[in-house]
Amino acid sequence: MRICLANLLMFISLYVMFPVLPLEMAGRLGVPVTQTGIMFLFFTLGMFLIGPFHAYLIDAYKRKFVCIFSLAAMMAATVGYAFVSSLTELLLLSTAQGVAFGLATTAGITLAIDVTGSTLRSAGNVSLSWITRFGMIAGVALGIWFYQTYGFRDSLYLSITVGSIGILSAWGVYVPFRAPIVTKLYSLDRFLLPRAWLPSLNLILIAFIPGLLIASVHPYLNSCILGGIGRPLPFFLGIGVGFLSSLLLFRMLRLKDKTLRTVIMGISLLVIGMVMLIPCIPMLVPAVILGLGLGLAIPEFLLIFVKLSEHCQRGTANTTHLLCCEIGFSLGMATSCVVDMDQLVLIGQLASGASLLFFLLLTYPYFLKMKIR
């Protein structure tokens, strides 16, 4: 529970800033949003730079302190956004934050596996993945609302405060002693699962869809109205409601082939949600539908990754799943900074349709052929 809480707060802290940073930095630096949007690609680059060293760092040092140190580095990078004065500084800071985030998430996943009984680790992996995705959605919704209500500096304070509480939560985790393992300095262990390369591409395409809606476009999407008081709500608040509702819908599914039906239903809802992003339909409706789709499809992909992995590769499967999601989100956020709203909706519709065909024609047949358990 403490690891889940720490990851939830870490993702909230990170994604509170993501919807507002491109616009804020563009105004401060006097450059187009198309340039500041590149920061998301450099953030992902940072995750890839540290990835091959995950296994060594986590085995050579106490993984709990690796997690705490990485979280603290993330908070330091967040503070740094208040002092950015050039595009180069912004990109370097984003890369550093990506390095810290990549290491913190991997250490958190490993800790979660360490403190979970062997018979419950698959369920624990799914729970941790689900809570991190919810943290992303909650962070985006909270960040947009806080920025529009209080401004950038207060949003920065919120991010730092939430992240600091996450550090305290991770500090309270009790980790049983385990003898250190001699590990190569450079390894794909706990970083990438080669057997999941095809589902990884599919997941990146799926995560690309909500990524399109995170950065730069929220002024166009915040047209949901609360009751009759005319108060705008963040679009991602509706996505959060749908995401939570997906838990109930998943529990109601009593299907023989749950993976196939659940993923098809989830991606189909993404297609419907993107098609419904038109002016004549209240934005709350497609937001909830998109949240339902994400809540069904993305966690189920983690089970696909786990079933493609060896017994000792559950952590690697979880890290690969997380990395693919972040790649998709980052590509979507970067794309949203260079296209207008009409183009963005069209791209999202095409991506959602392509992801469904990708799953039916390529991913699922590959999964049936290659799964180990």
Tab-separated table of C-alpha atoms in Angstrom:
chain	number	residue	atom	x	y	z
A	1	MET	CA	0.000	0.000	0.000
A	2	ARG	CA	2.830	2.400	0.792
A	3	ILE	CA	4.550	1.648	-2.513
A	4	CYS	CA	1.252	2.183	-4.359
A	5	LEU	CA	0.714	5.478	-2.518
A	6	ALA	CA	4.268	6.618	-3.287
A	7	ASN	CA	3.809	5.825	-6.995
A	8	LEU	CA	0.390	7.492	-7.082
A	9	LEU	CA	1.810	10.692	-5.588
A	10	MET	CA	4.889	10.550	-7.842
A	11	PHE	CA	2.743	10.408	-10.982
A	12	ILE	CA	0.405	13.122	-9.715
A	13	SER	CA	3.407	15.335	-8.946
A	14	LEU	CA	4.871	14.795	-12.416
A	15	TYR	CA	1.691	15.164	-14.447
A	16	VAL	CA	0.496	18.234	-12.538
A	17	MET	CA	3.188	20.094	-14.473
A	18	PHE	CA	3.055	18.410	-17.884
A	19	PRO	CA	-0.153	20.057	-19.202
A	20	VAL	CA	1.078	23.573	-18.396
A	21	LEU	CA	4.837	23.517	-18.964
A	22	PRO	CA	4.843	23.919	-22.794
A	23	LEU	CA	2.580	26.980	-22.680
A	24	GLU	CA	4.294	28.522	-19.648
A	25	MET	CA	7.823	27.960	-20.955
A	26	ALA	CA	6.905	29.256	-24.419
A	27	GLY	CA	5.635	32.492	-22.903
A	28	ARG	CA	8.640	32.885	-20.608
A	29	LEU	CA	11.299	32.066	-23.218
A	30	GLY	CA	9.597	33.852	-26.113
A	31	VAL	CA	9.604	30.801	-28.383
A	32	PRO	CA	6.773	28.864	-30.097
A	33	VAL	CA	5.054	26.030	-28.253
A	34	THR	CA	6.273	23.764	-31.061
A	35	GLN	CA	9.790	24.180	-29.629
A	36	THR	CA	8.986	23.774	-25.940
A	37	GLY	CA	6.921	20.667	-26.739
A	38	ILE	CA	10.171	18.884	-27.623
A	39	MET	CA	10.830	18.666	-23.874
A	40	PHE	CA	8.614	15.567	-23.705
A	41	LEU	CA	10.839	13.728	-26.162
A	42	PHE	CA	13.913	14.618	-24.107
A	43	PHE	CA	12.120	13.404	-20.973
A	44	THR	CA	11.651	10.018	-22.659
A	45	LEU	CA	15.273	10.107	-23.817
A	46	GLY	CA	16.315	10.410	-20.174
A	47	MET	CA	14.335	7.259	-19.314
A	48	PHE	CA	16.166	5.379	-22.061
A	49	LEU	CA	19.582	6.677	-20.987
A	50	ILE	CA	19.252	5.271	-17.462
A	51	GLY	CA	17.335	2.132	-18.471
A	52	PRO	CA	20.258	-0.225	-19.205
A	53	PHE	CA	21.724	0.576	-15.760
A	54	HIS	CA	18.528	-0.153	-13.795
A	55	ALA	CA	19.456	-3.710	-12.809
A	56	TYR	CA	22.969	-2.812	-11.666
A	57	LEU	CA	21.943	0.193	-9.567
A	58	ILE	CA	19.047	-1.613	-7.902
A	59	ASP	CA	21.170	-4.677	-7.053
A	60	ALA	CA	24.381	-2.858	-6.148
A	61	TYR	CA	22.659	-0.415	-3.776
A	62	LYS	CA	19.685	-0.623	-1.436
A	63	ARG	CA	16.733	-0.332	-3.782
A	64	LYS	CA	14.621	1.538	-1.238
A	65	PHE	CA	17.212	4.319	-1.054
A	66	VAL	CA	17.649	4.282	-4.824
A	67	CYS	CA	13.892	4.913	-5.070
A	68	ILE	CA	13.962	7.708	-2.471
A	69	PHE	CA	17.030	9.376	-3.998
A	70	SER	CA	15.450	9.271	-7.465
A	71	LEU	CA	12.215	10.795	-6.169
A	72	ALA	CA	14.221	13.565	-4.515
A	73	ALA	CA	16.061	14.198	-7.806
A	74	MET	CA	12.693	14.453	-9.575
A	75	MET	CA	11.574	17.086	-7.067
A	76	ALA	CA	14.826	19.007	-7.548
A	77	ALA	CA	14.210	19.031	-11.310
A	78	THR	CA	10.674	20.291	-10.723
A	79	VAL	CA	12.051	23.169	-8.660
A	80	GLY	CA	14.419	23.893	-11.527
A	81	TYR	CA	11.521	24.758	-13.854
A	82	ALA	CA	11.060	27.977	-11.863
A	83	PHE	CA	14.532	29.149	-12.941
A	84	VAL	CA	14.667	28.074	-16.605
A	85	SER	CA	15.878	30.921	-18.810
A	86	SER	CA	16.631	29.219	-22.148
A	87	LEU	CA	15.384	26.379	-24.312
A	88	THR	CA	18.649	24.492	-23.786
A	89	GLU	CA	18.182	24.613	-20.018
A	90	LEU	CA	14.599	23.363	-20.399
A	91	LEU	CA	15.658	20.382	-22.511
A	92	LEU	CA	18.541	19.462	-20.199
A	93	LEU	CA	16.270	19.703	-17.166
A	94	SER	CA	13.646	17.519	-18.859
A	95	THR	CA	16.299	14.918	-19.656
A	96	ALA	CA	17.526	14.911	-16.055
A	97	GLN	CA	13.987	14.540	-14.778
A	98	GLY	CA	13.427	11.647	-17.195
A	99	VAL	CA	16.536	9.906	-15.827
A	100	ALA	CA	15.299	10.319	-12.249
A	101	PHE	CA	11.763	9.251	-13.132
A	102	GLY	CA	12.933	6.142	-14.974
A	103	LEU	CA	15.063	5.024	-12.051
A	104	ALA	CA	12.372	5.830	-9.459
A	105	THR	CA	9.670	3.863	-11.264
A	106	THR	CA	11.904	0.820	-11.772
A	107	ALA	CA	12.984	0.840	-8.131
A	108	GLY	CA	9.342	1.201	-7.065
A	109	ILE	CA	8.276	-1.751	-9.220
A	110	THR	CA	11.087	-3.898	-7.791
A	111	LEU	CA	10.156	-2.910	-4.229
A	112	ALA	CA	6.509	-3.781	-4.882
A	113	ILE	CA	7.520	-7.245	-6.094
A	114	ASP	CA	9.872	-7.726	-3.129
A	115	VAL	CA	7.184	-7.047	-0.510
A	116	THR	CA	4.417	-9.022	-2.263
A	117	GLY	CA	3.870	-12.754	-1.809
A	118	SER	CA	4.871	-14.854	-4.800
A	119	THR	CA	1.296	-16.031	-5.433
A	120	LEU	CA	0.022	-12.435	-5.545
A	121	ARG	CA	2.691	-10.799	-7.661
A	122	SER	CA	0.735	-10.764	-10.917
A	123	ALA	CA	-2.213	-9.119	-9.139
A	124	GLY	CA	0.237	-6.774	-7.395
A	125	ASN	CA	1.784	-5.769	-10.725
A	126	VAL	CA	-1.635	-4.967	-12.181
A	127	SER	CA	-2.641	-2.998	-9.080
A	128	LEU	CA	0.555	-0.940	-9.174
A	129	SER	CA	0.146	-0.291	-12.901
A	130	TRP	CA	-3.465	0.726	-12.466
A	131	ILE	CA	-2.708	3.141	-9.635
A	132	THR	CA	0.100	4.803	-11.612
A	133	ARG	CA	-2.185	5.356	-14.599
A	134	PHE	CA	-4.807	6.831	-12.298
A	135	GLY	CA	-2.118	9.083	-10.835
A	136	MET	CA	-1.331	10.336	-14.329
A	137	ILE	CA	-4.981	11.159	-15.057
A	138	ALA	CA	-5.540	12.744	-11.636
A	139	GLY	CA	-2.359	14.790	-12.021
A	140	VAL	CA	-3.394	16.156	-15.419
A	141	ALA	CA	-6.885	17.110	-14.187
A	142	LEU	CA	-5.538	18.681	-10.992
A	143	GLY	CA	-2.724	20.463	-12.817
A	144	ILE	CA	-5.018	22.086	-15.389
A	145	TRP	CA	-7.518	23.220	-12.743
A	146	PHE	CA	-4.801	24.514	-10.396
A	147	TYR	CA	-2.982	26.366	-13.171
A	148	GLN	CA	-6.131	28.063	-14.400
A	149	THR	CA	-7.198	28.971	-10.852
A	150	TYR	CA	-3.934	29.905	-9.127
A	151	GLY	CA	-1.198	30.157	-11.757
A	152	PHE	CA	2.113	28.508	-12.519
A	153	ARG	CA	4.026	29.158	-9.296
A	154	ASP	CA	1.299	27.676	-7.095
A	155	SER	CA	1.111	24.665	-9.446
A	156	LEU	CA	4.842	24.239	-8.890
A	157	TYR	CA	4.356	24.335	-5.113
A	158	LEU	CA	1.593	21.738	-5.416
A	159	SER	CA	3.805	19.411	-7.448
A	160	ILE	CA	6.672	19.664	-4.973
A	161	THR	CA	4.393	19.152	-1.960
A	162	VAL	CA	2.721	16.065	-3.415
A	163	GLY	CA	6.069	14.605	-4.480
A	164	SER	CA	7.559	15.199	-1.027
A	165	ILE	CA	4.696	13.284	0.609
A	166	GLY	CA	5.417	10.490	-1.860
A	167	ILE	CA	9.034	10.382	-0.643
A	168	LEU	CA	7.836	10.042	2.956
A	169	SER	CA	5.523	7.214	1.912
A	170	ALA	CA	8.397	5.347	0.225
A	171	TRP	CA	10.594	5.950	3.281
A	172	GLY	CA	8.110	4.031	5.452
A	173	VAL	CA	8.330	0.842	3.366
A	174	TYR	CA	9.916	-2.100	5.164
A	175	VAL	CA	12.074	-4.133	2.793
A	176	PRO	CA	13.343	-7.536	3.998
A	177	PHE	CA	17.091	-8.065	3.696
A	178	ARG	CA	18.270	-9.843	0.590
A	179	ALA	CA	21.844	-10.617	-0.360
A	180	PRO	CA	23.223	-8.415	-3.171
A	181	ILE	CA	23.433	-9.984	-6.614
A	182	VAL	CA	26.436	-9.483	-8.867
A	183	THR	CA	24.962	-7.837	-11.956
A	184	LYS	CA	26.472	-6.490	-15.150
A	185	LEU	CA	26.793	-2.724	-15.329
A	186	TYR	CA	24.806	-2.681	-18.588
A	187	SER	CA	21.816	-5.006	-18.996
A	188	LEU	CA	18.290	-5.180	-20.411
A	189	ASP	CA	17.094	-6.845	-17.194
A	190	ARG	CA	14.372	-4.753	-15.498
A	191	PHE	CA	14.381	-2.480	-18.557
A	192	LEU	CA	13.080	-4.077	-21.773
A	193	LEU	CA	11.376	-7.407	-22.464
A	194	PRO	CA	12.406	-8.441	-26.005
A	195	ARG	CA	9.606	-11.020	-26.331
A	196	ALA	CA	7.046	-8.227	-25.933
A	197	TRP	CA	8.297	-6.067	-28.803
A	198	LEU	CA	5.125	-6.347	-30.873
A	199	PRO	CA	2.632	-5.668	-28.028
A	200	SER	CA	4.953	-2.809	-27.022
A	201	LEU	CA	4.381	-1.062	-30.348
A	202	ASN	CA	0.642	-1.565	-29.956
A	203	LEU	CA	0.675	-0.113	-26.427
A	204	ILE	CA	2.680	2.918	-27.557
A	205	LEU	CA	0.018	3.596	-30.185
A	206	ILE	CA	-2.755	3.286	-27.582
A	207	ALA	CA	-0.993	5.559	-25.066
A	208	PHE	CA	-0.372	8.082	-27.855
A	209	ILE	CA	-4.128	8.831	-27.918
A	210	PRO	CA	-4.548	10.306	-24.393
A	211	GLY	CA	-1.124	11.926	-24.782
A	212	LEU	CA	-2.571	14.043	-27.585
A	213	LEU	CA	-5.067	15.519	-25.120
A	214	ILE	CA	-2.702	16.372	-22.250
A	215	ALA	CA	-0.616	19.325	-23.388
A	216	SER	CA	-1.605	22.593	-25.061
A	217	VAL	CA	-5.187	21.704	-25.976
A	218	HIS	CA	-6.941	21.802	-22.591
A	219	PRO	CA	-8.425	25.301	-23.169
A	220	TYR	CA	-10.417	23.759	-26.042
A	221	LEU	CA	-11.542	20.734	-24.058
A	222	ASN	CA	-12.600	22.321	-20.752
A	223	SER	CA	-16.174	22.940	-21.860
A	224	CYS	CA	-17.853	20.494	-19.464
A	225	ILE	CA	-20.315	22.309	-17.219
A	226	LEU	CA	-20.917	21.402	-13.570
A	227	GLY	CA	-24.650	21.447	-12.854
A	228	GLY	CA	-26.149	24.772	-13.849
A	229	ILE	CA	-23.552	27.060	-12.325
A	230	GLY	CA	-21.520	27.370	-15.507
A	231	ARG	CA	-18.214	26.373	-13.962
A	232	PRO	CA	-15.795	24.692	-16.397
A	233	LEU	CA	-14.293	21.339	-15.449
A	234	PRO	CA	-11.001	19.872	-16.678
A	235	PHE	CA	-11.564	17.396	-19.491
A	236	PHE	CA	-9.363	14.883	-17.709
A	237	LEU	CA	-11.665	14.910	-14.688
A	238	GLY	CA	-14.216	13.164	-16.916
A	239	ILE	CA	-11.501	10.745	-18.067
A	240	GLY	CA	-10.730	10.034	-14.405
A	241	VAL	CA	-14.387	9.236	-13.706
A	242	GLY	CA	-14.437	6.836	-16.648
A	243	PHE	CA	-11.147	5.280	-15.574
A	244	LEU	CA	-12.498	4.566	-12.075
A	245	SER	CA	-15.728	3.218	-13.556
A	246	SER	CA	-13.732	0.753	-15.632
A	247	LEU	CA	-12.969	-1.160	-12.425
A	248	LEU	CA	-16.654	-1.907	-11.961
A	249	LEU	CA	-17.102	-2.751	-15.630
A	250	PHE	CA	-14.116	-5.109	-15.528
A	251	ARG	CA	-15.552	-6.908	-12.503
A	252	MET	CA	-18.799	-7.407	-14.389
A	253	LEU	CA	-17.086	-9.040	-17.374
A	254	ARG	CA	-17.574	-12.809	-17.147
A	255	LEU	CA	-15.978	-13.857	-20.396
A	256	LYS	CA	-14.185	-17.010	-21.400
A	257	ASP	CA	-11.420	-15.165	-23.222
A	258	LYS	CA	-11.157	-12.074	-21.041
A	259	THR	CA	-7.944	-10.670	-22.535
A	260	LEU	CA	-9.248	-10.596	-26.104
A	261	ARG	CA	-12.693	-9.219	-25.228
A	262	THR	CA	-11.420	-6.699	-22.674
A	263	VAL	CA	-8.792	-5.167	-24.971
A	264	ILE	CA	-11.190	-5.047	-27.935
A	265	MET	CA	-13.804	-3.364	-25.771
A	266	GLY	CA	-11.255	-0.897	-24.378
A	267	ILE	CA	-9.803	0.146	-27.744
A	268	SER	CA	-13.281	0.315	-29.285
A	269	LEU	CA	-14.292	2.768	-26.556
A	270	LEU	CA	-11.222	4.848	-27.409
A	271	VAL	CA	-12.341	4.931	-31.035
A	272	ILE	CA	-15.877	5.964	-30.024
A	273	GLY	CA	-14.568	8.616	-27.633
A	274	MET	CA	-12.330	10.210	-30.254
A	275	VAL	CA	-15.115	10.186	-32.851
A	276	MET	CA	-17.400	11.961	-30.359
A	277	LEU	CA	-14.971	14.865	-29.872
A	278	ILE	CA	-17.156	17.238	-31.880
A	279	PRO	CA	-18.664	20.594	-30.830
A	280	CYS	CA	-22.295	19.417	-30.719
A	281	ILE	CA	-21.597	16.793	-28.027
A	282	PRO	CA	-20.882	17.830	-24.395
A	283	MET	CA	-17.210	17.125	-23.720
A	284	LEU	CA	-18.022	15.168	-20.546
A	285	VAL	CA	-19.473	12.301	-22.626
A	286	PRO	CA	-16.392	11.451	-24.743
A	287	ALA	CA	-14.164	12.121	-21.714
A	288	VAL	CA	-15.868	9.404	-19.662
A	289	ILE	CA	-15.865	7.013	-22.630
A	290	LEU	CA	-12.145	7.581	-23.191
A	291	GLY	CA	-11.488	6.945	-19.494
A	292	LEU	CA	-13.403	3.666	-19.660
A	293	GLY	CA	-11.392	2.594	-22.687
A	294	LEU	CA	-8.055	3.394	-21.080
A	295	GLY	CA	-9.036	1.605	-17.867
A	296	LEU	CA	-9.876	-1.564	-19.763
A	297	ALA	CA	-7.108	-1.674	-22.368
A	298	ILE	CA	-3.908	-0.491	-20.690
A	299	PRO	CA	-3.949	-2.711	-17.527
A	300	GLU	CA	-4.827	-5.741	-19.640
A	301	PHE	CA	-1.707	-5.166	-21.712
A	302	LEU	CA	0.355	-5.607	-18.560
A	303	LEU	CA	-1.060	-9.121	-18.186
A	304	ILE	CA	-0.078	-9.767	-21.801
A	305	PHE	CA	3.479	-8.647	-20.997
A	306	VAL	CA	3.605	-10.780	-17.835
A	307	LYS	CA	2.380	-13.869	-19.705
A	308	LEU	CA	5.103	-13.330	-22.296
A	309	SER	CA	7.810	-13.210	-19.617
A	310	GLU	CA	9.728	-15.848	-17.703
A	311	HIS	CA	9.032	-16.263	-13.984
A	312	CYS	CA	11.979	-14.035	-13.034
A	313	GLN	CA	11.036	-11.324	-15.562
A	314	ARG	CA	7.878	-9.923	-13.976
A	315	GLY	CA	9.718	-6.748	-13.003
A	316	THR	CA	11.074	-6.398	-16.538
A	317	ALA	CA	7.576	-6.875	-17.955
A	318	ASN	CA	6.202	-4.176	-15.665
A	319	THR	CA	9.001	-1.739	-16.502
A	320	THR	CA	8.554	-2.365	-20.239
A	321	HIS	CA	4.822	-1.734	-19.901
A	322	LEU	CA	5.453	1.522	-18.040
A	323	LEU	CA	8.117	2.646	-20.497
A	324	CYS	CA	5.848	2.013	-23.503
A	325	CYS	CA	3.053	3.998	-21.878
A	326	GLU	CA	5.383	6.923	-21.217
A	327	ILE	CA	6.724	6.806	-24.788
A	328	GLY	CA	3.162	6.948	-26.122
A	329	PHE	CA	2.162	9.773	-23.785
A	330	SER	CA	5.297	11.777	-24.629
A	331	LEU	CA	4.861	11.348	-28.383
A	332	GLY	CA	1.232	12.414	-28.042
A	333	MET	CA	2.096	15.470	-25.963
A	334	ALA	CA	4.851	16.510	-28.361
A	335	THR	CA	2.493	16.076	-31.342
A	336	SER	CA	-0.237	18.142	-29.684
A	337	CYS	CA	2.188	21.070	-29.520
A	338	VAL	CA	2.600	21.232	-33.311
A	339	VAL	CA	-0.954	20.686	-34.633
A	340	ASP	CA	-4.247	22.520	-34.216
A	341	MET	CA	-7.331	21.066	-32.554
A	342	ASP	CA	-8.988	19.780	-35.741
A	343	GLN	CA	-5.829	18.012	-36.851
A	344	LEU	CA	-5.335	16.615	-33.359
A	345	VAL	CA	-8.794	15.031	-33.263
A	346	LEU	CA	-8.280	13.527	-36.719
A	347	ILE	CA	-4.892	12.106	-35.718
A	348	GLY	CA	-6.455	10.652	-32.564
A	349	GLN	CA	-9.244	9.011	-34.547
A	350	LEU	CA	-6.790	7.483	-37.003
A	351	ALA	CA	-4.502	6.288	-34.182
A	352	SER	CA	-7.359	4.666	-32.259
A	353	GLY	CA	-8.622	2.839	-35.335
A	354	ALA	CA	-5.099	1.733	-36.248
A	355	SER	CA	-4.461	0.448	-32.709
A	356	LEU	CA	-7.575	-1.744	-32.876
A	357	LEU	CA	-6.544	-3.267	-36.210
A	358	PHE	CA	-2.984	-3.686	-34.911
A	359	PHE	CA	-4.242	-5.670	-31.934
A	360	LEU	CA	-6.603	-7.908	-33.937
A	361	LEU	CA	-4.266	-8.646	-36.820
A	362	LEU	CA	-0.828	-8.669	-35.172
A	363	THR	CA	-0.650	-8.412	-31.382
A	364	TYR	CA	-3.173	-11.026	-30.304
A	365	PRO	CA	-2.042	-13.758	-32.745
A	366	TYR	CA	1.549	-13.084	-31.672
A	367	PHE	CA	0.522	-13.299	-28.009
A	368	LEU	CA	-1.208	-16.651	-28.458
A	369	LYS	CA	1.851	-18.041	-30.220
A	370	MET	CA	4.527	-16.711	-27.842
A	371	LYS	CA	2.941	-16.654	-24.365
A	372	ILE	CA	4.673	-18.778	-21.732
A	373	ARG	CA	1.816	-19.074	-19.205
